Tab-separated table of C-alpha atoms in Angstrom:
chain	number	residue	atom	x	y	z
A	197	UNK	CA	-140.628	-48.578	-28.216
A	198	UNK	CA	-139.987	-51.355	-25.277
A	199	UNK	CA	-143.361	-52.859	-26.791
A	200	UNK	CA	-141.254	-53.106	-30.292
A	201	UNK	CA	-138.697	-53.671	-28.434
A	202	UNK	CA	-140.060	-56.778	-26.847
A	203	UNK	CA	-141.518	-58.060	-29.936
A	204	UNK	CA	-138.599	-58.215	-31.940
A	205	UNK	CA	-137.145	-60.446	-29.427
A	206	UNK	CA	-139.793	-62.898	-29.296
A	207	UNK	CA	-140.020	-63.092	-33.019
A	208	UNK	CA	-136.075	-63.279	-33.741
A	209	UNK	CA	-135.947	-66.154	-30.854
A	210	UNK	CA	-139.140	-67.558	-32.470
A	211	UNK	CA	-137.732	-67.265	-36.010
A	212	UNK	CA	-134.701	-68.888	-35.631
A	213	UNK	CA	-136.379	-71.903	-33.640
A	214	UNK	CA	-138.108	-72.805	-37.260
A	215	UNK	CA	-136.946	-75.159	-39.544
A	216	UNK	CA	-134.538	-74.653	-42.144
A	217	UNK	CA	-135.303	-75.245	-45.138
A	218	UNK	CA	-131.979	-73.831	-46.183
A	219	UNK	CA	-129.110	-75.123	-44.888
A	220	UNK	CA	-127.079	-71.937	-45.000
A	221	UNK	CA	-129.199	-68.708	-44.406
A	222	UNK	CA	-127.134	-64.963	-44.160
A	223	UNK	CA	-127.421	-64.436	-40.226
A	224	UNK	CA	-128.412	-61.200	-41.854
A	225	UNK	CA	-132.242	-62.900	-42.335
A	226	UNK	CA	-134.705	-65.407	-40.461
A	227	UNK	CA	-136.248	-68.051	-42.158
A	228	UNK	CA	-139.830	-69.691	-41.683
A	229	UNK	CA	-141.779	-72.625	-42.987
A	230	UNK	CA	-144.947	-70.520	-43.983
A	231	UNK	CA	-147.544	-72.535	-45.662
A	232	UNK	CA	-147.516	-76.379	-46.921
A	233	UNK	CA	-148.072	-78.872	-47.392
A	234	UNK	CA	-149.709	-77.019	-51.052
A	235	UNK	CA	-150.684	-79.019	-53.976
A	236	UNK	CA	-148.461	-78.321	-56.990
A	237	UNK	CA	-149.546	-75.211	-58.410
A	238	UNK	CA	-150.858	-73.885	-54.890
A	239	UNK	CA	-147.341	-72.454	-54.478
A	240	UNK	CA	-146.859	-70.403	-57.148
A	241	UNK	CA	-148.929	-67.185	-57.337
A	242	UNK	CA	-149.127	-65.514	-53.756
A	243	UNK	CA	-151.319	-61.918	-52.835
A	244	UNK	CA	-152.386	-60.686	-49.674
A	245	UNK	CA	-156.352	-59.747	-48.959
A	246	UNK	CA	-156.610	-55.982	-47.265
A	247	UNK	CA	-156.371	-57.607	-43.707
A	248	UNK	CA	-153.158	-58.958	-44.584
A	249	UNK	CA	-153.986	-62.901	-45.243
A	250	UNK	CA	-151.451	-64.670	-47.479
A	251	UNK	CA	-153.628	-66.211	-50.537
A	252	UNK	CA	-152.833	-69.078	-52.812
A	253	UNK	CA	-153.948	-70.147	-55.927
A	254	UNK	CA	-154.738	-73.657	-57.576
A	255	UNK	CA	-156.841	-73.292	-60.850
A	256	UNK	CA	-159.840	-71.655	-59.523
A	257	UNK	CA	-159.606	-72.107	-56.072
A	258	UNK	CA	-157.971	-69.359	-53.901
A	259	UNK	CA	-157.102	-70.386	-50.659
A	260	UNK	CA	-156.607	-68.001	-47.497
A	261	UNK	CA	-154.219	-68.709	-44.746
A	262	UNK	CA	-154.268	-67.452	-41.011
A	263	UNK	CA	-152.257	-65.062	-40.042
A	264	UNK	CA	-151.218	-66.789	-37.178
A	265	UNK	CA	-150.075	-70.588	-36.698
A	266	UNK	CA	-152.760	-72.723	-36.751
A	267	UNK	CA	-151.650	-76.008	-37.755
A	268	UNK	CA	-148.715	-78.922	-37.272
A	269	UNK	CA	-147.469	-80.799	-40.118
A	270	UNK	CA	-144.182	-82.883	-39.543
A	271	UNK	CA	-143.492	-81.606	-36.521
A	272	UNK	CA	-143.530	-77.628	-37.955
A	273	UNK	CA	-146.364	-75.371	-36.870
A	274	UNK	CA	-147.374	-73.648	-39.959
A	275	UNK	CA	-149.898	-71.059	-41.305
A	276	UNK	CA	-152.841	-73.184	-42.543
A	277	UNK	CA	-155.935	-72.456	-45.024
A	278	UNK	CA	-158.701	-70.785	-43.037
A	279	UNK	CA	-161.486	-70.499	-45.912
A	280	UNK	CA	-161.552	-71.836	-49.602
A	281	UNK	CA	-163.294	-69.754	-51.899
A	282	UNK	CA	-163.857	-71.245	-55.297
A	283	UNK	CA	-164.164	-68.078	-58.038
A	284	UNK	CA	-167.230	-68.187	-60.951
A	285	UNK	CA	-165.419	-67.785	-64.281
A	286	UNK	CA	-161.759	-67.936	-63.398
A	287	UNK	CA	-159.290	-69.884	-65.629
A	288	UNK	CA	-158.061	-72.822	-64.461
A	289	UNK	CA	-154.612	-72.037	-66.390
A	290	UNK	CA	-151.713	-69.904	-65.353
A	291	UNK	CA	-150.109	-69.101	-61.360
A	292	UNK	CA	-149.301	-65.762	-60.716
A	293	UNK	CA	-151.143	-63.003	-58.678
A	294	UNK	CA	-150.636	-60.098	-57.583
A	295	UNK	CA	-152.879	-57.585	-55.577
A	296	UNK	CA	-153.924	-54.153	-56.933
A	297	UNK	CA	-154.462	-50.937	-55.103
A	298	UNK	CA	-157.608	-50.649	-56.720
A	299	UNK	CA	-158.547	-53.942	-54.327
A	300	UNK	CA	-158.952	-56.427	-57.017
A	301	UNK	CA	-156.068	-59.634	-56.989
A	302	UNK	CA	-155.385	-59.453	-60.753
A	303	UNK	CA	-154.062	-62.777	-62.068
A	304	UNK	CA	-152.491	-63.929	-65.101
A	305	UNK	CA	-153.866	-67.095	-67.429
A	306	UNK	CA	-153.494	-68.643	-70.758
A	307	UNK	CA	-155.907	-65.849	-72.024
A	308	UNK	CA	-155.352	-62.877	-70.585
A	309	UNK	CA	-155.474	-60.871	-67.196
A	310	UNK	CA	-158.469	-61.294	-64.677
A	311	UNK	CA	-159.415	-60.274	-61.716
A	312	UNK	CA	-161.628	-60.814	-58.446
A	313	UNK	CA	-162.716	-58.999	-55.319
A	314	UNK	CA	-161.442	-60.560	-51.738
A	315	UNK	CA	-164.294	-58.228	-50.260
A	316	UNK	CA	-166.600	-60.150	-52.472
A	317	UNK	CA	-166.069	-63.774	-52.662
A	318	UNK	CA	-169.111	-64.678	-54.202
A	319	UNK	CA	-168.938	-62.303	-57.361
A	320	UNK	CA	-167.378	-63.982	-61.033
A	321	UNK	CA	-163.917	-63.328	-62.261
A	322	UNK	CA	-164.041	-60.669	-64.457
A	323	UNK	CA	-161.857	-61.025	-67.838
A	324	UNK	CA	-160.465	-57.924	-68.427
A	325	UNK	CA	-160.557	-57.180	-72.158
A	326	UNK	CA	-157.773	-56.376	-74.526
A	327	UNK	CA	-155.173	-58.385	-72.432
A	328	UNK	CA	-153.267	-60.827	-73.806
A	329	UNK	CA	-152.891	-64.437	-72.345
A	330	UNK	CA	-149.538	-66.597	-72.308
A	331	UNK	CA	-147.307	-68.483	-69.646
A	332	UNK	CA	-149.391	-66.924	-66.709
A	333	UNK	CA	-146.376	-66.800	-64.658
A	334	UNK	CA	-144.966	-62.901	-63.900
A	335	UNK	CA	-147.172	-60.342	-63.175
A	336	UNK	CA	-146.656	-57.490	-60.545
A	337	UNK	CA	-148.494	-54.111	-59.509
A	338	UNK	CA	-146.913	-50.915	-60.227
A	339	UNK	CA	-146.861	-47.681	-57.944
A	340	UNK	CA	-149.134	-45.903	-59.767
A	341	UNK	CA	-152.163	-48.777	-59.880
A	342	UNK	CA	-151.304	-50.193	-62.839
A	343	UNK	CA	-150.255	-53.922	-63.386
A	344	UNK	CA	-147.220	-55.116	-65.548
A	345	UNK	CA	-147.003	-58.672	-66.856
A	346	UNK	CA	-145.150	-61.289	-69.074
A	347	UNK	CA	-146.933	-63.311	-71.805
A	348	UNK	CA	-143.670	-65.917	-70.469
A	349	UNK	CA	-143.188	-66.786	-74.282
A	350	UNK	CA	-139.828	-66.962	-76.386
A	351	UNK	CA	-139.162	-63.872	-76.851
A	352	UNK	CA	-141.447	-62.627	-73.940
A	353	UNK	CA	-142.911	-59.615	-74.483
A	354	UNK	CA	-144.143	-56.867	-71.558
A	355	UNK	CA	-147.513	-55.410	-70.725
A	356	UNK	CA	-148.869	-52.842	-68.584
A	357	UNK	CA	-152.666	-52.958	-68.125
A	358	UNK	CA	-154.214	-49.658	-67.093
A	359	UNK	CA	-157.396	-50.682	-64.573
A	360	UNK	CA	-158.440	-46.934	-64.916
A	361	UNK	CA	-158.804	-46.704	-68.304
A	362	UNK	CA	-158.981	-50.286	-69.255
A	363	UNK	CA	-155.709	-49.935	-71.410
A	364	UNK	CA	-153.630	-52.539	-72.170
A	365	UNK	CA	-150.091	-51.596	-73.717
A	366	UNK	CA	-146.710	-53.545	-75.233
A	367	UNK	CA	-143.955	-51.560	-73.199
A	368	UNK	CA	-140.876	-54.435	-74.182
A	369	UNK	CA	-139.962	-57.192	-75.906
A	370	UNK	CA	-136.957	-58.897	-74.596
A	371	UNK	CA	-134.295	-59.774	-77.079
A	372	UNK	CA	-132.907	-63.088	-78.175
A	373	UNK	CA	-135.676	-64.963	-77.671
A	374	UNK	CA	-135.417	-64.852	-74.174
A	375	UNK	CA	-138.419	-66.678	-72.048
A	376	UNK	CA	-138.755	-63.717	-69.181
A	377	UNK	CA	-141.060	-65.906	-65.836
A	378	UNK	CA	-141.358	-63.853	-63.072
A	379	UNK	CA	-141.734	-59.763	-63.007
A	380	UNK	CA	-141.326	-57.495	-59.879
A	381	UNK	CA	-141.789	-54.044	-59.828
A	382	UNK	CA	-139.911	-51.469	-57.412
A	383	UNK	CA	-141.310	-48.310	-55.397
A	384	UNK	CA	-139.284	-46.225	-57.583
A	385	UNK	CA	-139.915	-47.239	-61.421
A	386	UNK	CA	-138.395	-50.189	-62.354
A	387	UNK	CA	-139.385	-53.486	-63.428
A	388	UNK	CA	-137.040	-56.403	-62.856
A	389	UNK	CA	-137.254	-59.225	-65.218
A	390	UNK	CA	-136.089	-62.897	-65.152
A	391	UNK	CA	-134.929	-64.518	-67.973
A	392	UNK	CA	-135.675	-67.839	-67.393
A	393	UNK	CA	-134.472	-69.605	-70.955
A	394	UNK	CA	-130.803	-68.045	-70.348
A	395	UNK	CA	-130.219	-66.997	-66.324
A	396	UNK	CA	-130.214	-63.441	-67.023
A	397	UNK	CA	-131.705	-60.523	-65.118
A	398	UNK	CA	-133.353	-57.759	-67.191
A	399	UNK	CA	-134.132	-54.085	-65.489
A	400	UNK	CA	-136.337	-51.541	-67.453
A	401	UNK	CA	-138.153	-48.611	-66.567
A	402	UNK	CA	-142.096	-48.743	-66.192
A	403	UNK	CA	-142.079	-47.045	-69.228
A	404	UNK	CA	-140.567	-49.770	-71.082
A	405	UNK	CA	-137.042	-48.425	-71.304
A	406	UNK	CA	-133.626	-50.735	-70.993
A	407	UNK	CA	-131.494	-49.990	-68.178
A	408	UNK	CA	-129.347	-53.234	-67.857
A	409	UNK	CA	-129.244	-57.105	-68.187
A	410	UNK	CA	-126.708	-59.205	-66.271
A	411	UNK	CA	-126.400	-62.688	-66.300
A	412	UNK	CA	-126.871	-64.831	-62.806
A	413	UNK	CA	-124.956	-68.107	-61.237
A	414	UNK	CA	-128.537	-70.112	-60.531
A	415	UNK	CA	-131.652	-69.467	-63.233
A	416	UNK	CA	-133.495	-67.034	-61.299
A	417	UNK	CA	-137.175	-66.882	-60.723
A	418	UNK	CA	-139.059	-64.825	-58.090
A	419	UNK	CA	-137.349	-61.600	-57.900
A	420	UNK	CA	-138.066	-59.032	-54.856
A	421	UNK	CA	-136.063	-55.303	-54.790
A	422	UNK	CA	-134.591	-54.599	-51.840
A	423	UNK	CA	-135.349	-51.731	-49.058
A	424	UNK	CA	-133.898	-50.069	-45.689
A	425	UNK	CA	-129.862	-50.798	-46.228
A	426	UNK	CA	-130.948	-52.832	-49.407
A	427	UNK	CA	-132.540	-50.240	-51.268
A	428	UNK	CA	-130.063	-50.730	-54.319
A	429	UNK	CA	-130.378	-54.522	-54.417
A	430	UNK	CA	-132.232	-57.379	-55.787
A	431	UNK	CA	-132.896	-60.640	-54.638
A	432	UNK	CA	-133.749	-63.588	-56.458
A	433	UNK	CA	-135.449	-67.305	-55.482
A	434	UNK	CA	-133.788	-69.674	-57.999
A	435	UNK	CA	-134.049	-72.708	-59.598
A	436	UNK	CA	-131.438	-74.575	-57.790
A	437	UNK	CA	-132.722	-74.206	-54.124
A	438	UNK	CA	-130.617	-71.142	-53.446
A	439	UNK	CA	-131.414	-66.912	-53.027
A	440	UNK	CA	-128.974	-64.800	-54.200
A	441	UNK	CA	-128.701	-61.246	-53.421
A	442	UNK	CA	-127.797	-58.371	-56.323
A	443	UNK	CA	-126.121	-55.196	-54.772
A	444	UNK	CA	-126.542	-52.937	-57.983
A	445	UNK	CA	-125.894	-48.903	-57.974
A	446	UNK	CA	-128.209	-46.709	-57.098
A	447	UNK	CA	-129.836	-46.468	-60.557
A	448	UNK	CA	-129.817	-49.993	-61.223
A	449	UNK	CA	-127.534	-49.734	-64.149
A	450	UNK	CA	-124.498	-51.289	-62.944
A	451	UNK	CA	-123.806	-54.631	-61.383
A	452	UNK	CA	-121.539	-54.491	-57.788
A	453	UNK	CA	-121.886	-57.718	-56.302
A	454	UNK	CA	-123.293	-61.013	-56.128
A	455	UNK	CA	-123.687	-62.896	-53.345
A	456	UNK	CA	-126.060	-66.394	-52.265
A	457	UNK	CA	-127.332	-65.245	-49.374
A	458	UNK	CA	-128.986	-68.517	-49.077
A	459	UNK	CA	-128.070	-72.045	-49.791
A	460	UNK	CA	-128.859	-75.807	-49.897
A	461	UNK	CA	-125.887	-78.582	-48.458
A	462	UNK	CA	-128.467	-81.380	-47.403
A	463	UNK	CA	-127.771	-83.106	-50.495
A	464	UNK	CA	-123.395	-83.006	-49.628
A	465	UNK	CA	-123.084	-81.124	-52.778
A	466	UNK	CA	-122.227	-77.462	-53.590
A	467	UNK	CA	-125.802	-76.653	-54.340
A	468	UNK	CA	-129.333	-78.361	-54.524
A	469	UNK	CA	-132.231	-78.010	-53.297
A	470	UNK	CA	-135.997	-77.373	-53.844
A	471	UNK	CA	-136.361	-75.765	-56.704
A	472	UNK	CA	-137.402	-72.265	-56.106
A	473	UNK	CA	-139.937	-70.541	-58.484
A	474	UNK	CA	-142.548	-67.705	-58.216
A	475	UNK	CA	-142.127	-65.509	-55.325
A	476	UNK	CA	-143.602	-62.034	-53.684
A	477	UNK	CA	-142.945	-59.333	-50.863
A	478	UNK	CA	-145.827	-59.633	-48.781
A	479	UNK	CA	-147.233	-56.200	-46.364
A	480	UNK	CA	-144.688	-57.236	-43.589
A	481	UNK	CA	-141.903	-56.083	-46.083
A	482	UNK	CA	-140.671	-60.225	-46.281
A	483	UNK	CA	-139.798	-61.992	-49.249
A	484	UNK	CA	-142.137	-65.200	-49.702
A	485	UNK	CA	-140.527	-67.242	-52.129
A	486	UNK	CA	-141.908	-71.136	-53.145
A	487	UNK	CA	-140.261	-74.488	-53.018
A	488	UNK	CA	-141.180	-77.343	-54.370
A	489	UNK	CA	-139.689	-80.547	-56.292
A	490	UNK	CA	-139.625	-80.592	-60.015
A	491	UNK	CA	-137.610	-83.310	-61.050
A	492	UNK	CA	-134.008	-81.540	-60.901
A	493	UNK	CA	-134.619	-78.998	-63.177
A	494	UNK	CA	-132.241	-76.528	-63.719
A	495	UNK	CA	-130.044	-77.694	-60.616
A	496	UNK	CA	-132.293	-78.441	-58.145
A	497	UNK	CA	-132.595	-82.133	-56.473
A	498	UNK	CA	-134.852	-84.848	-57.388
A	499	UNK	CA	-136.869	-85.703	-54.603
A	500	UNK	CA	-136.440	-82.384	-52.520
A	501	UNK	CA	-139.800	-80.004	-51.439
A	502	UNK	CA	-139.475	-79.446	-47.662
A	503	UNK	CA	-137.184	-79.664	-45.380
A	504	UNK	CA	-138.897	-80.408	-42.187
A	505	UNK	CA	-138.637	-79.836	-38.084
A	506	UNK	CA	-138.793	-83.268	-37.504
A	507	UNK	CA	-135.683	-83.803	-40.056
A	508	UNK	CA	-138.074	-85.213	-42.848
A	509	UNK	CA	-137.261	-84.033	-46.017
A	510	UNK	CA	-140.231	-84.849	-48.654
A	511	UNK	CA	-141.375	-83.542	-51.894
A	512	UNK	CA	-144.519	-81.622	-50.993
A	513	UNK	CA	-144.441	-77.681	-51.538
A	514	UNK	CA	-144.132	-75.037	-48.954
A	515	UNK	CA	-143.820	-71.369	-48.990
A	516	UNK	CA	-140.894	-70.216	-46.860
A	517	UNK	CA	-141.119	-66.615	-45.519
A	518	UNK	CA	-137.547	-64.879	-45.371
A	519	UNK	CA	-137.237	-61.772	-43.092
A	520	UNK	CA	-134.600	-59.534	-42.610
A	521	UNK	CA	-132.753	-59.036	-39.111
A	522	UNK	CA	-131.446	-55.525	-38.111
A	523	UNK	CA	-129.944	-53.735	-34.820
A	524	UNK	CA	-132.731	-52.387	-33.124
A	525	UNK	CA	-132.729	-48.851	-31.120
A	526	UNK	CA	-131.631	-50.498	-27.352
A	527	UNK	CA	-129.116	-52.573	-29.188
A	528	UNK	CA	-131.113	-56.289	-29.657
A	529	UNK	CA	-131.990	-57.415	-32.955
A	530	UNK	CA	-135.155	-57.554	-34.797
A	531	UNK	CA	-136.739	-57.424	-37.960
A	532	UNK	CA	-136.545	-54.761	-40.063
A	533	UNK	CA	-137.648	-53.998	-43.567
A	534	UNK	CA	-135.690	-55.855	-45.952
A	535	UNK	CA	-137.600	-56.054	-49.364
A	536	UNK	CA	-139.394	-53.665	-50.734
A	537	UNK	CA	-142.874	-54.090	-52.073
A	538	UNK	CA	-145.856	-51.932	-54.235
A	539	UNK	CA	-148.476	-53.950	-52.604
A	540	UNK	CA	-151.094	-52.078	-50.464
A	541	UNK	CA	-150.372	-52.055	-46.873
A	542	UNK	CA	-153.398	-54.295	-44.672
A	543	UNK	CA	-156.121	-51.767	-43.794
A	544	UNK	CA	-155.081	-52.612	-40.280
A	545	UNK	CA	-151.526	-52.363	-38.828
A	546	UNK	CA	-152.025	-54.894	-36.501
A	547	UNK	CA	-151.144	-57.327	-39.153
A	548	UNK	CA	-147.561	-56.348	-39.480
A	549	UNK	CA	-146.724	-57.535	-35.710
A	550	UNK	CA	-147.522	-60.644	-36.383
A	551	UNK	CA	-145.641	-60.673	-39.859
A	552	UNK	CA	-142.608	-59.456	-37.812
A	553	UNK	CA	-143.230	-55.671	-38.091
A	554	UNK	CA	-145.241	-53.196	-36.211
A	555	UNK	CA	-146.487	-49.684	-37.382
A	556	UNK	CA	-143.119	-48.273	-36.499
A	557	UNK	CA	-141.998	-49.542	-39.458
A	558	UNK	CA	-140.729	-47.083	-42.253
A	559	UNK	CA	-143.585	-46.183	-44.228
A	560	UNK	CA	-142.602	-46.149	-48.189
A	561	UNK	CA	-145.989	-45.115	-49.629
């Protein structure tokens, strides 16, 4: 325990010393500069190999960061790209990823699911059959193995591919037309939609079935579920450079509270900010969500990627890791786990000390 102990103070101290890329962050959460400078489209789809390495995705090209710093850029130490590993056969089109328990990262594309093997770089994407192609923005892995996905078309409709049986199935179509982006899945049977046409959040079941809709302040993208003293919440990375929290009841079915638990004043105004899209919970239970610029779209500022240690604010993407802060056992504060995630835990718990958790953490498999 005084090893945790002494680890959680190192990282909180550590954490806070990074930049912010939001101006106003909950003092409930850390933030950190992750992984940029990317190209555009490098920081949208995010998965994690079994050792607990971030990856990125630009067309075919996956790209694997270190888990520890390893490179400056504008005066920010960051998590650079280790190894590049261009894959046989996969689609240039389409962003998202998302890593199975079966060990594949499945990823969606204009024509349908596929998937790869980190333990084997070398071997072609393999198109998996009967899938159907679209956006290739949400897709997310469900408890039980099997991976749920948008088509990101107007109305967007719902999949779940089964890897055991090689089943692909239409679980919901969302109504009014609405354009659903990102997906996330929780430990305990729901599937959170965004609605990216209209700023709505939709919540079914994994078996398809409606459980509420609400609409949001900031056209949300990446959603993560909460865990720990979150467990009923939901947290979305939005449009307009903000992250707002969703306190919900304990079946998801009613709306409590909303609350930004994370802002952008650089630009003297109310909002604005990078605009935030795709995002994921990665194996240290922290929500990595994406900025980038993109013109102003949807209320985010022209101009505005990163917001640097050196002050510099350009228009290059980044990935900014958000972790959440709790009292710890003596009485300090450390990390704890904030967001809550289906992805299969690193084959080695090493990794989570360096992602801000040890293997004291609560285990939620």
């Amino acid at each position: 325990m005084k090893a945790f102990t002494l680890l959680s103070v190192v990282l909180f101290c550590a954490a806070a010393a990074q930049a912010t890329q939001f101006s106003y962050l909950d003092p409930g959460y850390a933030q950190e500069i992750f992984a940029a400078p990317l190209t555009f489209g490098q920081e949208a789809g995010m998965a994690w190999t079994t050792s607990g390495n971030l990856l990125t995705r630009a067309g075919s090209t996956i790209f694997e960061h270190s888990l520890t710093q390893n490179a400056t850029y504008q005066g920010t130490n960051l998590h650079g790209v280790t190894l590049t590993h261009p894959i046989t056969g996969l689609s240039t089109s389409g962003y998202g990823m998302t890593s199975g328990k079966d060990g594949y990262i499945y990823t969606a594309t204009a024509t349908g699911l596929e998937r790869f093997k980190p333990s084997n770089w070398a071997a072609p994407a393999q198109a998996l059959a009967g899938t159907v192609g679209g956006a290739g923005w949400g897709i997310t892995t469900l408890m039980d193995g099997r991976i749920a996905y948008s088509d990101g078309n107007s109305p967007s409709n719902i999949y779940v591919y089964d890897p055991a049986g090689g089943t692909n199935s239409l679980i919901y179509t969302v109504p009014g037309g609405v354009q659903v982006d990102d997906i996330e899945a929780s430990t305990t049977g729901q599937i959170a939609l965004a609605g990216h046409s209209n700023s709505t959040i939709t919540i079914i079941s994994y078996a398809g079935a409606w459980i509420n809709t609400f609409s949001t302040p900031h056209f949300p993208d990446g959603l993560a579920f909460g865990d720990g003293a979150a467990s009923s919440s939901l947290f979305s990375n939005n449009n307009n450079g903000s992250i707002t929290r969703y306190d919900l009841s304990p079946n998801f079915a009613n709306l409590i509270t909303t609350t930004d638990i994370a802002t952008n004043l650089y630009t003297g105004g109310s909002t604005g900010g990078a605009y935030g899209d795709l995002a994921s919970v990665g194996p240290d239970c922290a929500f990595y969500v994406t900025q980038y610029e993109n013109g102003g779209s949807n209320g985010s500022t022209p101009g505005v990627g990163t917001h640097w240690d050196n002050g510099s604010t350009t228009n290059e993407p980044s990935i900014i890791r958000i972790s959440a802060l709790g009292l710890q056992s003596d009485g300090t504060i450390g990390p704890v786990c904030g967001f809550s995630s289906t992805t299969p835990e690193p084959a080695t718990l090493s990794v989570l000390a360096l992602g801000a958790l040890t293997a004291l953490r609560r285990r939620r498999r």
